[in-house]
XYZ file of C-alpha atoms in Angstrom:
648
model
C 94.789 89.927 -10.165
C 93.889 87.022 -11.621
C 92.348 85.871 -7.833
C 90.830 89.055 -8.118
C 88.966 88.549 -11.118
C 87.605 85.300 -9.900
C 86.568 86.575 -6.301
C 84.422 89.597 -8.577
C 83.205 87.505 -11.686
C 79.489 88.485 -11.085
C 80.514 92.316 -10.963
C 82.810 91.811 -13.892
C 79.892 89.474 -16.023
C 77.092 92.716 -15.121
C 79.706 95.472 -16.540
C 80.737 93.230 -19.582
C 76.861 92.362 -20.394
C 76.327 96.403 -20.545
C 79.148 96.338 -23.461
C 78.520 93.971 -25.346
C 76.233 94.170 -27.738
C 73.654 91.417 -28.560
C 74.127 88.797 -31.342
C 72.047 88.759 -33.776
C 73.869 86.849 -36.576
C 72.240 83.519 -37.551
C 68.334 85.366 -36.711
C 69.274 89.001 -36.839
C 68.002 92.092 -38.588
C 66.969 90.947 -41.968
C 68.572 92.356 -44.982
C 66.008 93.935 -46.343
C 64.086 94.781 -42.706
C 62.710 98.243 -44.240
C 59.940 96.996 -46.846
C 56.621 96.417 -45.193
C 53.981 94.138 -46.692
C 51.096 95.903 -45.143
C 49.263 93.344 -43.691
C 50.486 94.125 -39.906
C 50.155 96.946 -37.294
C 52.979 99.253 -37.028
C 54.804 98.725 -33.888
C 57.853 100.930 -34.284
C 59.578 103.273 -36.857
C 63.261 103.870 -37.549
C 64.192 106.278 -40.497
C 61.137 106.289 -41.463
C 60.881 102.622 -41.882
C 58.045 100.547 -39.810
C 58.706 97.820 -37.857
C 55.406 95.865 -38.174
C 53.938 93.394 -35.114
C 54.695 90.160 -37.443
C 58.417 90.874 -37.317
C 58.271 91.652 -33.816
C 56.374 88.055 -33.131
C 59.298 87.262 -35.257
C 62.028 88.518 -33.198
C 60.099 87.571 -29.954
C 59.991 83.745 -30.880
C 63.732 83.638 -31.555
C 65.027 86.083 -28.056
C 62.758 83.180 -26.022
C 64.337 79.986 -28.221
C 67.912 81.883 -27.035
C 66.838 82.223 -23.585
C 65.770 78.961 -23.327
C 68.752 77.503 -24.664
C 71.225 79.174 -22.599
C 69.036 78.269 -19.260
C 66.891 75.580 -19.870
C 65.030 75.335 -16.339
C 64.181 79.340 -16.898
C 60.325 79.683 -16.361
C 58.949 79.446 -19.848
C 55.656 81.882 -18.548
C 58.171 84.871 -18.494
C 59.557 84.166 -22.010
C 56.223 85.079 -22.587
C 55.253 87.893 -20.376
C 54.484 91.272 -21.810
C 57.757 92.487 -20.382
C 59.975 90.430 -22.078
C 58.367 91.212 -25.413
C 58.646 94.579 -25.500
C 62.714 94.445 -24.411
C 62.676 92.163 -27.742
C 61.195 95.325 -29.341
C 63.310 97.617 -27.782
C 66.111 95.609 -29.365
C 64.931 95.701 -32.362
C 64.706 99.364 -32.722
C 68.477 99.671 -31.136
C 69.909 97.081 -33.927
C 67.748 98.736 -36.492
C 69.404 102.370 -35.497
C 72.842 100.550 -35.708
C 71.851 99.475 -39.319
C 70.578 102.223 -40.594
C 74.118 104.412 -39.352
C 76.597 101.356 -40.976
C 74.413 101.599 -44.142
C 74.436 105.664 -44.509
C 78.430 105.756 -42.872
C 79.055 103.413 -45.372
C 81.479 101.478 -42.870
C 82.614 97.824 -44.224
C 84.485 95.494 -42.749
C 87.448 93.869 -44.533
C 87.043 90.810 -46.236
C 89.719 88.614 -44.311
C 87.478 89.596 -40.824
C 84.869 88.882 -42.491
C 86.279 84.596 -43.600
C 87.089 84.474 -40.426
C 84.076 85.306 -39.023
C 82.364 82.670 -40.774
C 85.713 80.234 -40.850
C 84.866 80.369 -36.697
C 80.970 80.148 -37.226
C 80.708 76.117 -35.877
C 76.395 76.696 -36.802
C 77.528 76.338 -40.402
C 79.385 72.694 -39.918
C 75.700 71.428 -39.788
C 74.900 72.415 -43.371
C 77.529 70.458 -45.108
C 76.806 67.309 -47.199
C 78.880 63.786 -46.502
C 81.077 65.549 -49.705
C 81.799 68.511 -48.008
C 79.578 70.572 -50.523
C 77.608 73.513 -48.187
C 73.834 72.740 -48.730
C 72.055 75.920 -49.397
C 68.499 74.929 -49.654
C 68.577 73.218 -46.218
C 70.303 75.973 -44.764
C 67.231 78.456 -46.057
C 64.991 76.011 -44.825
C 66.474 75.955 -41.497
C 67.168 79.793 -41.319
C 64.974 81.657 -43.592
C 68.119 82.830 -45.652
C 70.466 82.484 -48.452
C 74.253 81.828 -47.521
C 74.700 85.672 -49.203
C 72.080 86.676 -47.242
C 73.782 84.987 -43.840
C 76.700 86.698 -45.127
C 75.039 89.901 -45.310
C 74.342 90.010 -41.513
C 77.942 88.835 -40.591
C 79.378 91.245 -42.012
C 76.453 93.856 -41.103
C 76.894 92.859 -37.180
C 80.671 93.499 -37.487
C 80.216 96.817 -38.437
C 77.485 96.990 -35.733
C 80.000 96.246 -33.615
C 82.882 98.744 -34.951
C 80.316 101.415 -33.929
C 80.296 100.809 -30.314
C 83.458 99.945 -29.886
C 85.138 102.817 -30.943
C 82.512 104.843 -29.068
C 83.242 102.931 -25.782
C 87.192 103.497 -26.479
C 86.724 106.888 -26.711
C 84.797 106.722 -22.677
C 87.385 107.969 -19.889
C 87.038 108.589 -16.496
C 88.514 111.441 -14.249
C 90.236 109.848 -11.107
C 87.278 111.559 -9.737
C 84.489 110.490 -11.250
C 86.061 106.788 -10.914
C 86.699 107.392 -6.777
C 82.686 108.188 -6.841
C 81.821 105.551 -9.267
C 84.219 102.638 -7.195
C 83.332 103.947 -3.553
C 79.304 102.849 -4.708
C 80.149 99.991 -5.957
C 81.982 98.695 -2.986
C 80.722 100.642 -0.283
C 80.269 97.859 2.775
C 78.842 98.877 5.900
C 78.894 96.854 9.597
C 75.340 96.238 9.947
C 73.092 94.431 13.283
C 69.490 94.095 12.128
C 66.195 92.975 13.857
C 63.678 91.415 11.693
C 60.039 91.685 12.301
C 58.498 89.265 10.170
C 54.267 89.301 9.394
C 54.626 85.522 10.021
C 55.410 85.482 13.761
C 52.087 87.689 14.224
C 49.638 85.647 11.648
C 48.324 84.400 15.182
C 47.230 87.844 16.756
C 45.459 88.480 13.291
C 41.340 88.322 13.028
C 39.542 88.234 10.601
C 36.096 87.960 10.504
C 32.657 86.977 8.159
C 32.442 90.843 8.053
C 36.086 91.229 7.320
C 35.423 88.673 4.216
C 32.888 90.138 2.621
C 33.719 93.830 2.947
C 36.901 92.450 1.463
C 35.402 90.615 -1.222
C 33.442 93.419 -2.235
C 35.747 95.694 -2.859
C 38.074 93.930 -4.134
C 35.442 92.000 -6.282
C 37.695 92.207 -9.723
C 40.152 90.059 -7.678
C 37.855 87.366 -7.825
C 36.744 86.973 -11.384
C 37.961 82.900 -13.304
C 38.978 84.050 -16.557
C 36.836 82.164 -19.373
C 38.644 78.902 -20.264
C 38.739 75.736 -22.632
C 39.613 72.697 -22.010
C 41.409 70.710 -25.256
C 42.990 68.111 -26.687
C 46.389 69.064 -28.359
C 49.642 67.548 -30.677
C 53.281 68.410 -30.258
C 55.238 67.730 -33.141
C 59.133 67.877 -32.126
C 62.519 66.829 -33.106
C 62.499 64.004 -30.969
C 59.464 62.529 -32.876
C 60.677 62.744 -35.938
C 64.195 61.312 -34.988
C 62.612 58.564 -34.271
C 62.186 58.243 -37.952
C 65.804 58.626 -39.162
C 68.112 56.067 -40.363
C 71.593 56.509 -41.171
C 73.302 54.910 -43.472
C 76.804 53.527 -42.953
C 78.920 54.454 -46.458
C 77.826 57.437 -45.906
C 79.279 58.058 -43.020
C 82.168 56.541 -44.150
C 82.824 58.517 -47.702
C 82.208 61.542 -45.122
C 85.130 60.962 -42.793
C 87.567 59.974 -45.634
C 86.709 63.676 -47.603
C 86.793 65.509 -44.455
C 89.872 63.899 -42.206
C 91.020 67.346 -41.421
C 88.145 68.064 -39.533
C 89.574 65.197 -37.564
C 93.043 66.108 -36.970
C 94.113 67.255 -33.427
C 96.627 70.441 -34.239
C 100.181 70.712 -32.662
C 100.017 71.533 -29.132
C 102.918 73.057 -26.641
C 103.302 72.579 -22.902
C 105.212 75.424 -21.502
C 106.606 77.643 -18.297
C 106.514 81.159 -17.704
C 108.150 84.033 -15.578
C 105.844 87.151 -16.009
C 107.763 90.086 -14.741
C 104.340 92.796 -14.895
C 103.968 96.168 -16.084
C 100.833 98.405 -17.392
C 100.404 99.027 -20.852
C 99.674 102.920 -19.420
C 102.897 102.417 -17.332
C 105.629 104.757 -17.804
C 108.936 104.857 -19.273
C 110.953 104.861 -16.862
C 108.407 101.610 -15.663
C 108.689 99.795 -18.461
C 112.981 99.891 -18.608
C 112.729 98.532 -14.851
C 110.407 96.000 -15.365
C 112.435 94.900 -18.668
C 115.177 94.795 -17.034
C 114.453 92.693 -13.838
C 113.304 89.999 -16.741
C 116.374 90.385 -18.243
C 118.533 89.722 -14.666
C 116.298 86.608 -14.612
C 117.373 85.378 -17.587
C 120.985 86.101 -16.961
C 120.538 83.579 -13.998
C 118.610 81.113 -16.549
C 120.595 81.072 -18.851
C 123.979 79.969 -16.332
C 121.673 77.475 -13.985
C 118.435 76.479 -16.305
C 116.710 74.228 -13.630
C 116.434 76.626 -11.625
C 113.148 77.951 -13.844
C 110.535 76.684 -11.489
C 112.650 77.733 -8.421
C 112.608 81.636 -10.198
C 108.707 81.451 -11.477
C 107.622 80.874 -7.913
C 110.437 83.959 -6.652
C 109.242 86.487 -9.292
C 106.064 85.681 -11.613
C 103.683 87.891 -11.372
C 100.995 85.814 -12.587
C 100.197 83.746 -9.517
C 98.485 80.894 -10.492
C 101.395 79.892 -13.011
C 103.875 80.852 -10.682
C 102.400 78.787 -7.802
C 103.174 75.557 -10.188
C 106.689 77.139 -11.410
C 105.453 78.647 -14.121
C 103.724 75.748 -15.991
C 100.849 76.555 -18.439
C 98.379 74.429 -19.944
C 98.438 72.592 -23.304
C 97.812 75.390 -25.849
C 97.438 75.246 -29.879
C 99.092 77.341 -32.300
C 96.858 81.121 -31.937
C 95.879 80.639 -27.908
C 98.414 82.941 -26.458
C 98.965 87.021 -27.535
C 100.977 86.862 -30.958
C 104.517 87.324 -29.887
C 103.934 84.863 -26.691
C 102.215 82.795 -29.603
C 105.720 83.315 -32.218
C 108.545 82.599 -29.605
C 106.373 79.933 -27.743
C 106.547 77.925 -31.561
C 109.639 78.320 -32.255
C 111.367 77.051 -29.995
C 112.501 73.460 -29.301
C 111.677 71.087 -26.649
C 113.706 72.092 -23.241
C 114.735 75.925 -24.909
C 114.381 78.577 -22.854
C 113.220 81.946 -25.056
C 114.769 85.438 -24.601
C 112.748 88.524 -23.004
C 109.326 88.420 -24.965
C 107.125 91.649 -24.923
C 103.083 91.087 -24.438
C 100.550 93.653 -23.287
C 100.669 92.298 -19.708
C 104.708 92.341 -19.054
C 107.734 90.441 -20.401
C 107.642 86.998 -20.740
C 110.449 84.479 -20.536
C 109.019 80.883 -21.817
C 110.678 77.271 -21.644
C 109.343 74.790 -24.150
C 108.117 71.254 -21.802
C 106.741 69.374 -24.128
C 105.372 68.630 -27.689
C 102.393 66.879 -28.274
C 102.597 66.408 -32.512
C 99.312 66.526 -34.380
C 97.367 63.672 -34.948
C 94.564 62.636 -37.043
C 92.162 60.798 -35.379
C 91.062 56.861 -36.192
C 87.566 56.633 -38.285
C 86.104 54.608 -34.908
C 87.116 57.447 -32.885
C 85.306 60.060 -34.672
C 82.106 57.429 -35.726
C 79.733 58.601 -33.309
C 80.527 61.835 -33.989
C 79.767 62.027 -37.847
C 76.939 59.868 -37.162
C 75.082 62.358 -34.308
C 76.099 65.253 -36.853
C 74.321 63.520 -39.626
C 71.168 62.433 -37.268
C 70.662 66.186 -36.441
C 70.760 66.687 -39.786
C 68.184 64.355 -40.676
C 66.282 65.129 -38.325
C 65.729 67.981 -38.947
C 65.195 67.617 -42.630
C 63.085 64.584 -41.657
C 60.863 67.380 -38.843
C 60.445 69.782 -41.813
C 58.962 66.991 -43.917
C 56.431 65.809 -40.358
C 55.643 69.713 -39.571
C 54.301 70.110 -43.959
C 52.097 66.340 -42.721
C 51.147 67.494 -39.885
C 49.894 71.017 -41.099
C 47.987 69.435 -44.403
C 46.813 66.599 -42.247
C 44.617 69.021 -39.780
C 43.405 70.373 -42.341
C 41.903 68.134 -44.677
C 40.152 66.389 -41.819
C 39.888 69.396 -39.504
C 37.731 67.935 -36.923
C 39.755 65.816 -34.747
C 43.490 65.265 -34.423
C 43.391 61.302 -34.140
C 44.519 60.582 -38.008
C 47.360 63.466 -37.449
C 48.822 61.497 -34.139
C 48.416 57.967 -35.955
C 50.398 58.963 -38.729
C 52.759 60.853 -37.334
C 53.039 58.258 -34.479
C 52.112 61.187 -31.671
C 49.950 61.021 -28.416
C 47.683 63.527 -28.329
C 47.384 65.421 -24.496
C 44.740 66.693 -22.704
C 44.763 70.141 -20.896
C 42.013 71.388 -18.803
C 41.494 75.056 -17.594
C 43.672 77.066 -20.455
C 43.360 80.676 -20.531
C 44.118 82.822 -23.154
C 47.416 84.270 -21.852
C 50.239 81.508 -20.104
C 49.581 80.590 -15.977
C 52.417 80.790 -14.415
C 54.101 77.114 -13.771
C 52.921 76.480 -18.174
C 55.046 74.918 -20.058
C 55.316 74.134 -23.977
C 52.271 74.552 -26.067
C 50.481 75.997 -22.670
C 53.075 78.778 -22.262
C 53.432 80.353 -25.680
C 51.266 83.148 -26.863
C 50.367 82.122 -30.039
C 49.325 78.557 -29.565
C 46.939 80.236 -27.011
C 45.583 82.373 -29.504
C 44.510 80.054 -32.008
C 43.159 77.951 -29.459
C 40.610 81.298 -28.891
C 40.347 81.987 -32.185
C 36.539 82.106 -33.616
C 36.557 78.872 -35.809
C 38.072 77.187 -32.609
C 36.000 78.185 -29.603
C 32.460 77.989 -32.215
C 33.152 75.556 -34.906
C 35.455 73.334 -32.499
C 37.905 72.624 -35.631
C 41.363 72.076 -35.194
C 43.924 75.689 -35.127
C 46.259 75.662 -38.027
C 49.604 74.085 -37.041
C 51.596 76.549 -35.006
C 55.357 76.992 -34.893
C 56.507 77.322 -31.016
C 60.463 77.780 -31.919
C 63.020 75.213 -31.159
C 61.331 73.169 -33.560
C 58.389 72.529 -32.106
C 54.978 72.274 -33.710
C 51.566 72.463 -32.096
C 47.713 72.315 -32.620
C 45.065 72.173 -30.824
C 41.351 71.232 -30.337
C 38.738 72.892 -28.125
C 36.041 70.425 -25.979
C 34.538 72.787 -23.808
C 34.158 76.127 -23.313
C 33.799 77.872 -19.780
C 32.635 81.260 -19.890
C 34.001 83.526 -18.018
C 32.518 84.035 -13.773
C 32.973 86.050 -10.474
C 33.622 83.305 -7.890
C 31.215 83.093 -5.439
C 32.038 85.320 -2.075
C 31.533 81.206 -0.797
C 33.951 79.822 -2.917
C 36.597 83.080 -2.805
C 36.322 82.774 0.847
C 39.496 81.073 1.908
C 41.588 83.503 -0.991
C 40.060 86.206 0.724
C 40.394 85.336 4.295
C 44.439 84.634 3.420
C 44.909 87.560 1.711
C 43.774 89.478 4.429
C 45.958 87.344 7.053
C 48.916 88.399 5.194
C 48.117 92.400 4.563
C 47.524 92.802 8.497
C 50.912 90.402 9.388
C 52.534 92.758 7.007
C 51.019 96.044 8.549
C 51.685 95.047 12.284
C 55.140 93.998 11.794
C 55.606 97.402 9.794
C 54.006 99.124 12.947
C 55.886 96.587 15.622
C 59.019 97.634 13.783
C 58.767 101.385 13.382
C 57.918 101.187 17.568
C 61.052 99.258 18.390
C 63.212 102.120 15.979
C 61.660 104.939 18.191
C 62.243 102.770 21.042
C 66.196 101.571 20.473
C 66.763 105.207 18.949
C 65.839 106.566 22.397
C 67.115 104.154 24.390
C 69.841 102.216 22.251
C 70.930 100.376 25.113
C 67.744 98.494 25.269
C 68.063 97.135 21.247
C 67.787 93.474 20.482
C 69.588 93.143 17.497
C 71.310 90.308 15.620
C 75.363 89.059 15.407
C 77.074 92.195 13.438
C 77.099 91.878 9.151
C 79.048 93.545 6.782
C 76.652 93.943 3.938
C 77.361 95.509 0.028
C 75.946 95.664 -3.043
C 78.668 93.052 -3.859
C 78.313 90.507 -0.442
C 73.953 90.856 0.530
C 74.411 88.068 3.128
C 71.737 86.493 2.835
C 69.957 89.771 3.058
C 66.939 91.507 1.456
C 67.962 93.739 -0.872
C 66.151 96.685 0.947
C 67.953 95.976 4.168
C 71.042 96.468 2.270
C 70.228 99.477 0.481
C 68.459 100.620 3.591
C 72.048 100.456 5.349
C 73.900 102.239 2.288
C 71.670 105.451 2.694
C 71.855 105.839 6.150
C 73.644 108.814 7.064
C 76.861 108.303 9.346
C 77.390 111.435 10.706
C 76.863 110.390 13.850
C 77.584 106.625 14.357
C 75.483 104.600 15.021
C 72.874 105.561 12.934
C 69.441 103.780 12.945
C 67.308 103.099 10.212
C 64.300 101.295 9.079
C 63.283 99.009 6.266
C 60.435 98.428 5.180
C 60.229 95.221 2.928
C 56.403 95.351 2.356
C 54.677 91.557 2.326
C 58.311 90.728 3.887
C 57.540 92.882 6.887
C 59.889 95.314 8.515
C 63.853 95.863 9.257
C 65.759 97.480 12.021
C 69.048 98.136 11.519
C 72.034 99.521 13.324
C 74.455 100.823 11.011
C 77.255 100.648 12.812
C 80.000 102.089 10.636
C 81.171 101.981 7.142
C 84.177 99.881 6.092
C 86.714 101.230 3.204
C 87.200 98.594 0.738
C 90.150 96.951 0.097
C 92.842 98.379 -2.602
C 95.899 96.841 -1.545
C 97.396 96.130 -4.634
C 98.547 97.611 -7.725
C 96.651 94.856 -9.848
C 93.395 95.326 -8.128
C 93.466 99.485 -8.541
C 94.450 98.922 -12.269
C 92.036 95.979 -13.123
C 89.226 98.460 -11.159
C 90.461 101.585 -13.852
C 90.773 99.636 -16.643
C 88.058 97.077 -16.098
C 85.499 98.133 -13.699
C 85.484 102.217 -14.666
C 86.151 102.091 -18.275
C 83.611 99.214 -18.542
C 80.871 101.778 -16.912
C 81.901 104.785 -18.470
C 81.673 103.133 -22.040
C 78.351 101.774 -20.774
C 77.263 105.221 -20.595
C 78.995 106.734 -23.651
C 77.660 104.460 -25.823
C 73.685 104.781 -24.216
C 74.018 108.313 -24.797
C 75.736 108.054 -28.399
C 72.384 105.579 -29.421
C 69.865 108.180 -27.894
C 71.092 111.267 -29.432
C 71.177 108.900 -32.375
C 67.564 107.818 -32.107
C 65.903 111.448 -31.822
C 68.367 112.176 -34.990
C 66.915 109.099 -37.045
C 63.616 109.815 -35.424
C 63.295 106.206 -33.856
C 60.211 105.165 -31.652
C 58.081 102.636 -30.040
C 54.504 103.062 -30.830
C 53.046 100.416 -28.611
C 52.338 101.280 -25.186
C 55.394 100.644 -22.549
C 54.402 97.956 -19.443
C 54.569 99.315 -16.692
C 56.329 95.764 -15.276
C 59.714 96.447 -17.998
C 62.796 96.601 -15.487
C 65.366 99.542 -16.503
C 68.044 98.481 -15.953
C 70.218 95.063 -17.885
C 69.135 91.640 -17.042
C 70.944 88.458 -17.622
C 67.245 86.571 -18.982
C 66.005 88.825 -21.404
C 67.068 90.707 -24.650
C 69.237 92.860 -24.060
C 67.595 96.887 -23.767
C 67.403 99.237 -26.294
C 66.435 102.831 -25.253
C 63.106 104.222 -27.497
């Protein structure tokens, strides 16, 4: 079963993504989010309370910051797209809808659960002073909230999770439903493919000057250069502030002495085990049979303890550890299921436990080794503590520098040089900057708020510094317009090469499509004349480097008569003809795989459907709606590159 999970990690991640509610604890639903300052346009409402554009902008920046942290290589321009911004708004509506329900139903979280969550929050460690106290002022400056507000948010997040978990756990898939879902997910087809690539037709394309002139006139709107500016700008970031930070050695030593327990490694134990697996839904008879087998193995071990590795290899149904004679990795207390954990930490070295029941089945445990708890020396953790001090100090210095930057550019509004000199920054230059981020733009030039400030009247008409714009991720930027270039249409001569390339691509794709369609008809009539590639087995889980359009066409093909011949229009990528030979049943050879499919994949999808239906009804009841137009390019499916979607 564990091997199956490893082979299907991508699918499992998709299922988990559908189920897991977005985390918004640190910068999420505001404690008093229903208060409207009246200074911003309303973009959505929930239960009669509005969400303002300012709140939306703040949420979008936080979503974008979080995505950049998860995926540093992402194209930052995509994070400022209308589609991504809209998904942030949808997520806000979903969260606030759930928050209203939590409040109305008085759903509370037990104090011990809240305390456990706060103890596990590593972010809070950065706000502890060298003497171990919590720095509430630094916390509020960094997060915009008091510790009590933060605690309330954690509690609200847990309560919202409780609501969705209860709904998800109520989902039940009938066997017929499960079969339909799994067949759709794992359906495979053996195909042979002939691709008709536009590139192979470009030599045959003829484009005349008259064609270019006609296309230019008919598509003139495509050949406008929008208004642009050439600018100077400064970017203040955490690295720039960190250069002026110094660390006091005495403070580092004091912190270590007062927090020794934080630098202690807890006791760790290494064990081997034998698992006789049994599903939690198994019948009493099956459970009794599994337990009896475990008891029989234990009897053999009591007689000959040195056979543990042999019997584990032969009998254990945890395949990865069985291959190593049952050996597990080092673990600390609390890392394993409670019954397993209690037994493991009650054993003496070399001892073998009784039969222990867990959710996976019946276990026999042997304690192989104990690594006692130890406190790391100051020298071993000095670098770690200094790094933590530098992070806190750099953040504090950045906050001061950001205030200084804002003051200087306001006091001397027609130059960036004074601010650059005082803060040790370099003035950057950029030409051809537009109102919206262009593909490939990074940093300030990919930030919509910064670009809006650059194109503000004071910036364009009076050539004054912009205000200091928060870019997120501890970055602040200021811009100064040096030259304004109004929008204009490209002349035919300027656009000629661009028009020619567009026409070449369009006509080559059309020729590829027509050739493919003609060959499809010919091969349907005379299959023996077909020139297709070697057989491939494709599915949504294994695209085999093929475009999704090809795989979709293969899976839609009617196999009442085989082979089936179908075509796939791939747009600018041309055309494909597919000979679909047969459908290949999915491999369901092991009980573990069948159990995983039913309990993991099907249950996950059904839980997602139930949760989505619940949220839809809840939003209707609370009159939740979005008041801004929905962009045409918003992806309705869940993606891993943007905020989780909420329904309107």
